[in-house]
Coordinates of C-alpha atoms in Angstrom, one line a residue:
X1 CA 15.9 -59.6 201.6
X2 CA 18.2 -57.6 203.9
X3 CA 19.9 -60.8 205.0
X4 CA 20.5 -61.8 201.4
X5 CA 22.0 -58.4 200.6
X6 CA 24.3 -58.6 203.7
X7 CA 25.4 -62.1 202.7
X8 CA 26.1 -60.9 199.2
X9 CA 28.2 -58.0 200.5
X10 CA 30.3 -60.2 202.8
X11 CA 31.0 -62.7 199.9
X12 CA 32.0 -59.8 197.6
X13 CA 34.3 -58.4 200.3
X14 CA 35.9 -61.8 200.8
X15 CA 36.2 -62.3 197.0
X16 CA 37.4 -58.8 195.8
X17 CA 38.2 -56.6 198.8
X18 CA 40.9 -58.5 200.6
X19 CA 44.5 -58.3 199.4
X20 CA 45.6 -61.4 201.2
X21 CA 44.9 -64.8 199.7
X22 CA 41.8 -66.4 201.3
X23 CA 41.0 -70.2 201.0
X24 CA 38.0 -71.9 202.8
X25 CA 38.4 -75.7 202.9
X26 CA 35.4 -78.0 203.8
X27 CA 36.0 -81.3 205.6
X28 CA 33.8 -83.9 204.0
X29 CA 34.1 -87.6 205.0
X30 CA 37.9 -87.3 205.7
X31 CA 38.6 -85.3 202.5
X32 CA 39.7 -81.6 202.4
X33 CA 37.8 -79.8 199.6
X34 CA 38.1 -76.2 198.4
X35 CA 34.8 -74.4 199.0
X36 CA 36.0 -70.8 198.4
X37 CA 39.0 -69.1 196.8
X38 CA 39.1 -65.3 196.5
X39 CA 40.4 -63.2 193.6
X40 CA 43.8 -62.4 195.1
X41 CA 44.5 -66.2 195.5
X42 CA 43.5 -66.9 191.9
X43 CA 45.8 -64.1 190.6
X44 CA 48.8 -65.2 192.7
X45 CA 48.5 -69.0 192.2
X46 CA 47.6 -71.5 189.5
X47 CA 44.2 -72.0 191.1
X48 CA 40.9 -70.7 189.5
X49 CA 37.2 -71.3 189.9
X50 CA 37.6 -74.9 188.7
X51 CA 39.3 -75.7 192.0
X52 CA 36.0 -75.3 193.9
X53 CA 34.6 -78.7 194.9
X54 CA 38.0 -80.4 194.3
X55 CA 40.6 -81.8 196.8
X56 CA 44.1 -80.5 197.2
X57 CA 45.5 -83.4 195.1
X58 CA 42.9 -82.8 192.4
X59 CA 43.5 -79.1 192.1
X60 CA 47.3 -78.8 192.2
X61 CA 50.7 -80.6 191.9
X62 CA 51.2 -83.6 194.2
X63 CA 54.3 -82.1 195.8
X64 CA 52.5 -78.8 196.7
X65 CA 49.3 -80.6 197.7
X66 CA 51.2 -83.0 200.0
X67 CA 52.9 -80.0 201.7
X68 CA 49.6 -78.1 202.2
X69 CA 47.8 -81.2 203.4
X70 CA 50.3 -81.8 206.2
X71 CA 49.8 -78.4 207.6
X72 CA 46.0 -78.7 207.6
X73 CA 46.3 -82.1 209.4
X74 CA 48.1 -80.2 212.2
X75 CA 45.1 -78.0 212.7
X76 CA 42.8 -81.1 212.9
X77 CA 45.0 -82.9 215.4
X78 CA 45.4 -79.8 217.7
X79 CA 42.1 -78.1 217.1
X80 CA 44.0 -74.8 217.3
X81 CA 45.2 -72.3 214.7
X82 CA 48.5 -73.0 212.9
X83 CA 50.9 -70.4 211.5
X84 CA 53.7 -71.4 209.1
X85 CA 55.9 -69.9 206.4
X86 CA 56.3 -71.4 202.9
X87 CA 57.2 -70.6 199.3
X88 CA 55.5 -71.2 196.0
X89 CA 55.9 -70.4 192.3
X90 CA 53.5 -67.7 191.0
X91 CA 52.0 -67.7 187.4
X92 CA 55.0 -65.6 186.2
X93 CA 57.4 -68.4 187.2
X94 CA 58.9 -66.4 190.1
X95 CA 59.4 -67.8 193.6
X96 CA 57.2 -66.1 196.2
X97 CA 57.3 -66.4 200.0
X98 CA 54.2 -66.5 202.2
X99 CA 53.0 -66.6 205.8
X100 CA 49.9 -68.6 206.3
X101 CA 47.4 -68.7 209.3
X102 CA 45.1 -71.7 209.4
X103 CA 42.0 -71.4 211.6
X104 CA 39.5 -74.3 212.4
X105 CA 35.7 -73.6 212.3
X106 CA 33.5 -75.7 214.5
X107 CA 29.7 -76.5 214.4
X108 CA 27.3 -76.6 217.3
X109 CA 28.4 -80.2 218.2
X110 CA 32.0 -79.1 218.5
X111 CA 33.1 -80.8 215.2
X112 CA 35.5 -79.1 212.9
X113 CA 33.7 -78.5 209.6
X114 CA 35.9 -76.0 207.8
X115 CA 39.4 -74.5 207.9
X116 CA 40.0 -70.9 206.9
X117 CA 43.4 -70.1 205.4
X118 CA 44.6 -66.5 205.1
X119 CA 47.9 -66.2 203.2
X120 CA 50.1 -63.1 203.4
X121 CA 52.8 -62.4 200.7
X122 CA 56.1 -61.7 202.6
X123 CA 58.4 -62.0 199.6
X124 CA 59.7 -58.4 200.1
X125 CA 60.5 -59.0 203.8
X126 CA 62.3 -62.2 203.1
X127 CA 64.4 -60.7 200.3
X128 CA 65.2 -57.7 202.4
X129 CA 66.3 -59.9 205.3
X130 CA 68.5 -62.0 202.9
X131 CA 70.0 -58.9 201.4
X132 CA 70.8 -57.6 204.8
X133 CA 72.5 -60.9 205.7
X134 CA 74.5 -60.8 202.5
X135 CA 75.5 -57.2 203.1
X136 CA 76.7 -58.0 206.6
X137 CA 78.6 -61.1 205.4
X138 CA 80.4 -59.0 202.7
X139 CA 81.1 -56.3 205.3
X140 CA 82.5 -58.8 207.8
X141 CA 84.8 -60.3 205.1
X142 CA 86.0 -56.8 204.1
X143 CA 86.6 -55.9 207.8
X144 CA 88.6 -59.1 208.4
X145 CA 90.8 -58.5 205.3
X146 CA 91.5 -54.9 206.1
X147 CA 91.9 -55.6 209.8
X148 CA 94.8 -58.0 208.9
X149 CA 96.4 -55.4 206.6
X150 CA 95.9 -52.7 209.2
X151 CA 97.0 -54.4 212.4
X152 CA 100.0 -56.2 211.1
X153 CA 101.5 -53.6 208.7
X154 CA 105.1 -52.7 209.5
X155 CA 104.4 -49.0 208.8
X156 CA 102.3 -46.7 211.0
X157 CA 98.7 -46.4 209.7
X158 CA 96.0 -43.9 210.9
X159 CA 92.4 -43.7 209.8
X160 CA 90.9 -40.3 209.3
X161 CA 87.4 -39.0 208.7
X162 CA 86.7 -36.6 205.8
X163 CA 87.7 -33.6 208.0
X164 CA 91.1 -35.0 208.9
X165 CA 90.3 -36.2 212.4
X166 CA 91.9 -39.4 213.7
X167 CA 89.5 -42.3 214.2
X168 CA 91.9 -45.2 214.5
X169 CA 95.6 -46.2 214.6
X170 CA 97.4 -49.5 214.3
X171 CA 99.9 -50.6 216.9
X172 CA 102.8 -49.1 215.0
X173 CA 101.0 -45.8 214.6
X174 CA 100.4 -45.6 218.4
X175 CA 104.0 -46.5 219.0
X176 CA 105.3 -43.9 216.5
X177 CA 103.2 -41.1 218.0
X178 CA 103.8 -42.3 221.6
X179 CA 100.1 -41.8 222.2
X180 CA 97.5 -44.5 223.1
X181 CA 94.4 -44.7 220.9
X182 CA 92.2 -42.8 223.5
X183 CA 94.6 -39.8 223.2
X184 CA 94.6 -39.9 219.4
X185 CA 90.9 -40.3 218.9
X186 CA 89.2 -37.2 217.5
X187 CA 92.3 -35.1 217.2
X188 CA 93.4 -33.5 213.9
X189 CA 96.3 -35.3 212.2
X190 CA 97.7 -31.8 211.6
X191 CA 98.3 -31.5 215.4
X192 CA 101.1 -34.0 215.1
X193 CA 102.9 -32.3 212.2
X194 CA 105.4 -29.5 212.8
X195 CA 104.0 -26.0 211.9
X196 CA 106.2 -25.5 208.9
X197 CA 104.9 -28.8 207.3
X198 CA 101.2 -28.3 208.0
X199 CA 100.4 -26.4 204.8
X200 CA 102.0 -29.1 202.7
X201 CA 100.1 -31.8 204.6
X202 CA 96.8 -30.0 204.1
X203 CA 97.5 -29.5 200.4
X204 CA 98.1 -33.2 199.9
X205 CA 95.0 -34.1 202.0
X206 CA 92.9 -32.0 199.7
X207 CA 94.6 -33.5 196.6
X208 CA 93.7 -37.0 198.0
X209 CA 90.0 -35.9 198.3
X210 CA 90.2 -35.1 194.5
X211 CA 91.7 -38.5 193.7
X212 CA 95.4 -37.6 193.6
X213 CA 97.5 -39.7 196.0
X214 CA 101.2 -38.8 196.4
X215 CA 104.0 -39.5 198.8
X216 CA 105.5 -36.5 200.6
X217 CA 107.9 -35.9 203.5
X218 CA 106.9 -34.3 206.8
X219 CA 108.3 -34.0 210.3
X220 CA 106.2 -35.6 213.0
X221 CA 106.0 -34.4 216.7
X222 CA 106.0 -37.2 219.2
X223 CA 104.4 -37.0 222.7
X224 CA 107.8 -36.3 224.3
X225 CA 108.3 -33.4 221.7
X226 CA 110.9 -35.3 219.8
X227 CA 110.8 -34.8 216.0
X228 CA 111.1 -37.5 213.4
X229 CA 111.0 -37.5 209.6
X230 CA 108.3 -39.6 207.9
X231 CA 107.2 -40.4 204.4
X232 CA 103.4 -39.9 204.2
X233 CA 100.6 -41.0 201.8
X234 CA 96.8 -40.6 202.0
X235 CA 94.8 -43.6 200.7
X236 CA 90.9 -43.4 200.5
X237 CA 88.6 -45.6 202.4
X238 CA 85.6 -46.4 200.2
X239 CA 82.2 -48.0 201.0
X240 CA 80.0 -48.7 197.9
X241 CA 82.2 -46.4 195.8
X242 CA 81.8 -43.5 198.2
X243 CA 84.9 -42.1 200.0
X244 CA 84.1 -42.1 203.8
X245 CA 87.6 -41.4 205.1
X246 CA 91.3 -42.0 204.6
X247 CA 94.2 -44.3 205.6
X248 CA 97.4 -42.4 206.4
X249 CA 100.5 -44.5 205.9
X250 CA 103.6 -43.1 207.7
X251 CA 107.0 -44.6 207.0
X252 CA 109.6 -43.8 209.7
X253 CA 112.6 -42.2 207.9
X254 CA 114.7 -41.6 211.0
X255 CA 117.2 -44.4 210.3
X256 CA 117.9 -43.3 206.7
X257 CA 118.1 -39.6 207.6
X258 CA 120.5 -40.3 210.4
X259 CA 122.7 -42.4 208.2
X260 CA 123.0 -39.5 205.7
X261 CA 123.7 -37.0 208.4
X262 CA 126.3 -39.3 210.0
X263 CA 128.1 -39.7 206.6
X264 CA 128.3 -36.0 206.1
X265 CA 129.8 -35.6 209.6
X266 CA 132.1 -38.6 209.4
X267 CA 132.9 -41.1 206.7
X268 CA 134.2 -43.5 209.4
X269 CA 130.9 -43.4 211.3
X270 CA 129.0 -43.8 208.1
X271 CA 130.9 -47.0 207.2
X272 CA 130.3 -48.5 210.6
X273 CA 126.5 -48.0 210.2
X274 CA 126.5 -49.0 206.5
X275 CA 128.2 -52.3 207.2
X276 CA 125.3 -53.3 209.6
X277 CA 122.4 -51.7 207.8
X278 CA 119.6 -53.7 206.2
X279 CA 119.2 -51.1 203.4
X280 CA 121.7 -50.9 200.5
X281 CA 124.0 -47.8 200.8
X282 CA 125.9 -46.7 197.6
X283 CA 128.3 -43.9 197.0
X284 CA 128.9 -43.0 193.4
X285 CA 131.1 -40.1 192.2
X286 CA 130.6 -37.5 189.4
X287 CA 132.2 -40.0 186.9
X288 CA 129.7 -42.7 187.9
X289 CA 132.4 -44.7 189.6
X290 CA 131.4 -46.6 192.7
X291 CA 133.2 -45.4 195.9
X292 CA 131.3 -47.7 198.3
X293 CA 128.6 -50.4 198.3
X294 CA 127.3 -51.8 201.5
X295 CA 127.4 -55.6 202.1
X296 CA 123.5 -55.7 202.4
X297 CA 123.5 -55.6 198.5
X298 CA 124.0 -59.4 198.6
X299 CA 121.0 -60.0 201.0
X300 CA 118.5 -57.9 198.9
X301 CA 119.7 -58.2 195.3
X302 CA 121.9 -61.2 195.3
X303 CA 125.1 -59.4 194.1
X304 CA 128.2 -59.1 196.2
X305 CA 129.7 -55.5 196.2
X306 CA 132.7 -56.8 194.2
X307 CA 130.4 -58.2 191.5
X308 CA 128.4 -55.0 191.3
X309 CA 131.5 -52.7 191.0
X310 CA 132.6 -54.6 187.9
X311 CA 129.4 -53.7 186.0
X312 CA 128.0 -50.6 184.4
X313 CA 126.3 -48.2 186.8
X314 CA 122.6 -48.9 187.2
X315 CA 122.9 -52.0 184.9
X316 CA 120.1 -53.8 186.8
X317 CA 117.6 -51.0 186.8
X318 CA 114.5 -51.7 184.7
X319 CA 114.8 -50.1 181.2
X320 CA 111.5 -48.4 181.6
X321 CA 112.7 -46.7 184.8
X322 CA 116.2 -45.6 183.6
X323 CA 115.1 -42.3 182.0
X324 CA 113.2 -41.3 185.2
X325 CA 116.2 -42.3 187.4
X326 CA 118.7 -40.3 185.4
X327 CA 116.4 -37.3 185.2
X328 CA 115.7 -37.3 188.9
X329 CA 119.4 -37.6 189.9
X330 CA 120.4 -34.9 187.5
X331 CA 117.8 -32.5 188.9
X332 CA 118.9 -33.3 192.4
X333 CA 122.6 -32.6 191.6
X334 CA 121.6 -29.4 189.8
X335 CA 119.3 -28.1 192.5
X336 CA 121.3 -29.5 195.5
X337 CA 118.1 -31.1 196.8
X338 CA 117.5 -34.6 198.2
X339 CA 115.7 -36.8 195.8
X340 CA 113.6 -39.9 196.2
X341 CA 111.9 -42.2 193.7
X342 CA 110.7 -45.8 193.2
X343 CA 112.4 -47.9 190.5
X344 CA 112.4 -51.6 189.7
X345 CA 115.8 -53.2 190.4
X346 CA 116.8 -56.6 189.1
X347 CA 117.8 -59.5 191.4
X348 CA 120.7 -61.6 190.3
X349 CA 118.2 -64.5 189.6
X350 CA 116.2 -62.4 187.1
X351 CA 113.1 -61.1 189.0
X352 CA 112.4 -57.4 189.7
X353 CA 112.2 -55.9 193.1
X354 CA 110.4 -52.6 193.7
X355 CA 112.9 -50.3 195.5
X356 CA 112.8 -46.9 197.0
X357 CA 115.9 -44.8 196.3
X358 CA 116.8 -41.9 198.5
X359 CA 119.7 -39.8 197.1
X360 CA 121.6 -37.0 198.7
X361 CA 124.2 -35.0 196.6
X362 CA 127.4 -34.0 198.4
X363 CA 129.6 -31.1 197.3
X364 CA 133.2 -30.2 198.1
X365 CA 134.6 -27.0 199.7
X366 CA 134.3 -25.2 196.4
X367 CA 130.6 -26.1 196.1
X368 CA 131.4 -28.5 193.2
X369 CA 129.4 -31.7 193.0
X370 CA 131.5 -34.5 194.5
X371 CA 129.4 -37.6 194.9
X372 CA 125.9 -39.0 195.5
X373 CA 124.9 -40.9 198.6
X374 CA 122.1 -43.3 197.7
X375 CA 120.1 -45.5 200.1
X376 CA 118.1 -48.2 198.4
X377 CA 115.3 -50.0 200.3
X378 CA 113.2 -53.0 199.2
X379 CA 109.6 -51.8 199.2
X380 CA 108.1 -54.6 197.2
X381 CA 105.7 -55.6 200.1
X382 CA 104.5 -52.0 200.4
X383 CA 104.1 -51.7 196.7
X384 CA 102.1 -55.0 196.6
X385 CA 99.9 -53.7 199.4
X386 CA 99.3 -50.4 197.6
X387 CA 98.6 -52.2 194.3
X388 CA 96.1 -54.4 196.1
X389 CA 94.3 -51.4 197.6
X390 CA 94.2 -49.8 194.2
X391 CA 92.9 -53.0 192.6
X392 CA 90.1 -53.3 195.1
X393 CA 89.1 -49.7 194.6
X394 CA 88.5 -50.3 190.8
X395 CA 87.5 -54.0 190.6
X396 CA 84.7 -56.2 191.7
X397 CA 85.9 -58.8 194.3
X398 CA 83.6 -61.6 193.2
X399 CA 84.3 -61.6 189.4
X400 CA 87.6 -59.7 189.2
X401 CA 86.0 -57.5 186.5
X402 CA 86.3 -53.7 186.6
X403 CA 83.6 -52.2 188.9
X404 CA 81.1 -49.4 188.4
X405 CA 83.7 -46.7 189.3
X406 CA 86.2 -47.9 186.7
X407 CA 83.5 -48.2 184.0
X408 CA 82.1 -44.7 184.7
X409 CA 85.6 -43.1 184.4
X410 CA 86.2 -45.0 181.2
X411 CA 82.8 -44.1 179.8
X412 CA 83.4 -40.4 180.6
X413 CA 86.6 -40.4 178.6
X414 CA 84.9 -42.3 175.7
X415 CA 82.0 -39.7 175.7
X416 CA 84.5 -36.8 175.7
X417 CA 86.4 -38.4 172.7
X418 CA 83.0 -38.8 171.0
X419 CA 82.1 -35.1 171.3
X420 CA 85.6 -33.9 170.5
X421 CA 86.9 -36.3 167.9
X422 CA 83.8 -38.2 166.8
X423 CA 85.1 -41.5 168.1
X424 CA 82.0 -43.8 168.0
X425 CA 81.0 -46.4 170.6
X426 CA 78.1 -48.4 172.0
X427 CA 77.0 -49.5 175.5
X428 CA 75.4 -52.8 176.3
X429 CA 73.6 -53.2 179.7
X430 CA 72.9 -56.8 180.8
X431 CA 71.4 -58.7 183.6
X432 CA 70.6 -62.4 184.3
X433 CA 67.0 -63.4 183.7
X434 CA 65.2 -64.6 186.9
X435 CA 68.4 -64.4 189.0
X436 CA 66.4 -64.0 192.2
X437 CA 64.7 -67.4 191.5
X438 CA 68.2 -69.0 191.1
X439 CA 69.2 -67.6 194.5
X440 CA 66.0 -68.6 196.2
X441 CA 66.0 -72.2 194.8
X442 CA 69.7 -73.1 194.9
X443 CA 71.2 -70.7 197.5
X444 CA 73.6 -67.8 197.4
X445 CA 76.7 -69.9 196.9
X446 CA 75.3 -71.2 193.6
X447 CA 74.1 -67.6 192.9
X448 CA 77.7 -66.3 193.3
X449 CA 79.0 -69.1 191.1
X450 CA 76.5 -68.1 188.4
X451 CA 77.7 -64.5 188.7
X452 CA 81.3 -65.6 188.3
X453 CA 80.6 -67.8 185.3
X454 CA 78.5 -65.1 183.7
X455 CA 81.4 -62.7 184.0
X456 CA 83.8 -65.3 182.4
X457 CA 81.4 -66.0 179.5
X458 CA 80.8 -62.3 179.0
X459 CA 84.6 -61.6 178.7
X460 CA 85.0 -64.5 176.3
X461 CA 82.2 -63.1 174.1
X462 CA 83.7 -59.7 173.5
X463 CA 86.8 -58.4 171.7
X464 CA 90.2 -57.4 173.2
X465 CA 89.6 -53.7 173.2
X466 CA 86.0 -53.9 174.6
X467 CA 85.4 -53.3 178.3
X468 CA 83.1 -55.5 180.4
X469 CA 82.3 -54.5 184.0
X470 CA 80.0 -55.6 186.9
X471 CA 77.7 -52.8 188.2
X472 CA 76.5 -54.8 191.1
X473 CA 74.1 -57.7 191.8
X474 CA 73.4 -59.5 188.5
X475 CA 73.9 -56.3 186.4
X476 CA 76.8 -56.1 183.9
X477 CA 77.8 -53.5 181.4
X478 CA 80.0 -53.4 178.3
X479 CA 81.7 -50.5 176.4
X480 CA 82.2 -51.3 172.7
X481 CA 84.7 -48.8 171.1
X482 CA 84.4 -48.2 167.4
X483 CA 80.8 -49.4 167.1
X484 CA 78.8 -46.9 165.0
X485 CA 75.7 -48.8 164.0
X486 CA 73.0 -51.0 165.6
X487 CA 73.9 -53.8 163.2
X488 CA 77.5 -53.9 164.6
X489 CA 76.2 -53.9 168.1
X490 CA 73.7 -56.7 167.5
X491 CA 76.6 -58.9 166.2
X492 CA 78.2 -58.6 169.6
X493 CA 74.9 -59.2 171.4
X494 CA 74.3 -62.4 169.5
X495 CA 77.8 -63.6 170.3
X496 CA 77.1 -63.0 174.0
X497 CA 73.8 -64.8 173.8
X498 CA 75.5 -67.8 172.1
X499 CA 78.1 -67.9 174.9
X500 CA 75.3 -68.2 177.5
X501 CA 73.4 -71.0 175.7
X502 CA 76.0 -73.8 176.3
X503 CA 75.3 -76.0 179.4
X504 CA 75.8 -74.5 182.8
X505 CA 77.0 -77.1 185.3
X506 CA 77.9 -75.8 188.7
X507 CA 78.5 -78.2 191.6
X508 CA 76.7 -81.0 189.9
X509 CA 73.7 -78.7 189.3
X510 CA 72.7 -78.1 185.6
X511 CA 71.1 -74.8 185.0
X512 CA 69.7 -72.9 182.0
X513 CA 70.8 -69.3 182.2
X514 CA 69.9 -66.5 179.8
X515 CA 70.4 -62.7 179.7
X516 CA 68.5 -59.6 178.7
X517 CA 70.5 -57.0 176.9
X518 CA 69.9 -53.3 176.2
X519 CA 72.0 -51.3 173.7
X520 CA 72.4 -47.6 173.2
X521 CA 74.6 -45.5 170.8
X522 CA 75.4 -41.9 171.8
X523 CA 74.3 -38.8 169.9
X524 CA 75.3 -35.2 170.1
X525 CA 73.1 -34.6 173.1
X526 CA 74.2 -37.6 175.1
X527 CA 75.4 -37.4 178.6
X528 CA 76.8 -40.1 181.0
X529 CA 73.4 -40.2 182.7
X530 CA 71.3 -40.4 179.6
X531 CA 73.4 -43.2 178.1
X532 CA 73.0 -45.4 181.2
X533 CA 69.2 -44.6 181.3
X534 CA 68.7 -45.4 177.6
X535 CA 70.6 -48.7 177.9
X536 CA 68.5 -49.6 181.1
X537 CA 65.3 -48.8 179.3
X538 CA 66.3 -50.9 176.3
X539 CA 67.2 -53.9 178.5
X540 CA 63.8 -53.8 180.3
X541 CA 61.9 -53.5 177.0
X542 CA 63.6 -56.8 176.0
X543 CA 62.8 -58.3 179.4
X544 CA 59.1 -57.3 179.2
X545 CA 58.9 -58.7 175.7
X546 CA 60.2 -62.0 177.0
X547 CA 57.6 -62.0 179.7
X548 CA 54.8 -61.4 177.1
X549 CA 56.2 -64.2 174.9
X550 CA 56.2 -66.5 177.9
X551 CA 52.6 -65.8 178.7
X552 CA 51.6 -66.4 175.1
X553 CA 53.5 -69.7 175.0
X554 CA 51.8 -70.8 178.3
X555 CA 48.3 -70.1 176.9

């Protein structure tokens, strides 16, 4: 009686008390027959009590049975335990990963009569490992891209931490400061600025922390105590939308400053320099007549100085920049200050070149304005570099769609307009159904292709003024301005679902892709956080409803 109770207790422990899947297989006349399957195994696989007494091939699909059978044969051939990793599809249709230990059991004659299989679910560990690999891959790609921009830039670039301490410098930065990296590392960037410019530098550093990035002039102290003028700008370094430090771009202004000084001292010396300068140097008097144009005009803008003198002043400055140009020059003349600005200047063949104009007003002995010395430099490459940095700060590199940061800033403005003016809007939160299964089955290259195609179809399914963004992973979000009812929002949701229903063919692979969508419309108590939470809740309610419908259909 006691033995029967103990046997019953052991069977119950094996059946109900072990979280791992347990299978006991009996060897009978060359066949492998299920003799025991615990509750955990029945919950996580398609097997149930009807599998008892049946072979692998009778109880499950041929493909899976064949794979399992080959592992059990290894145990019989070696007589030793076998450990292997595998994957399978659970009753919910999701791909799971497992680690299995097969252990042979022998009778008194030394014959193997049973094989005990204990299967551990390692899905979370596999996914975590893959996510780590993906993260490192993305990080390495970003590092490679920024390393190229950093190392080969013609301007000096330093990297700073959030306290303004130097953590890196490109070759031009080390040359400009005359310090090797080991002497720069850990020092404050303010240590290399003349005392009278430190307050301005600190002010602009704090502005950059608050998202305001401006160019400003400072004087830099080199290792040999020489001073040089530099144009400086702080640009944030972001990792996962969080600012972790700053790039400092320093443009050496010595050449231009020396040219202006030389002109003031001697027109003859000025002309000698101007004839050989790469930048365009222009003298224009108070009647807007050209006094001098350097030959470099031809190299940069395609005009000869003679052709330019016959045209109206500033005839090839972009119309949108003219008002700013005239205003800046007038203020410079009025205040007697040096001015600098960026404008688009037209090339003779019709394209626009971003140019940096540095103007110095000159006065006669009676302190009356005489003429303006203007030095114009082609900064199109720098402008393109800054534009790319700004784009990457606000856009997702995989899809090209706006990223989480861009969307949140837009949503904050829409919410403020809603509370102040009553401007209605709706928010749709979407993700791709069973996206992890796509990644696991087809690989991450196909997964990335699905993300890109999903973004394209999403954009095609909304209107011009709507904003679609990628939050990360397979999550996307849409802002619908002007939507004031659930009915209007549902029309857009149906249009998106329709766009996803057409055939998905990626690298000769045909997929069926669907999406779950959650919608929310703000009310007087809505906040940024509450809107996102409500949309997320609505999306998962739809996803859970799909799962219930799937279970009903299967039954």
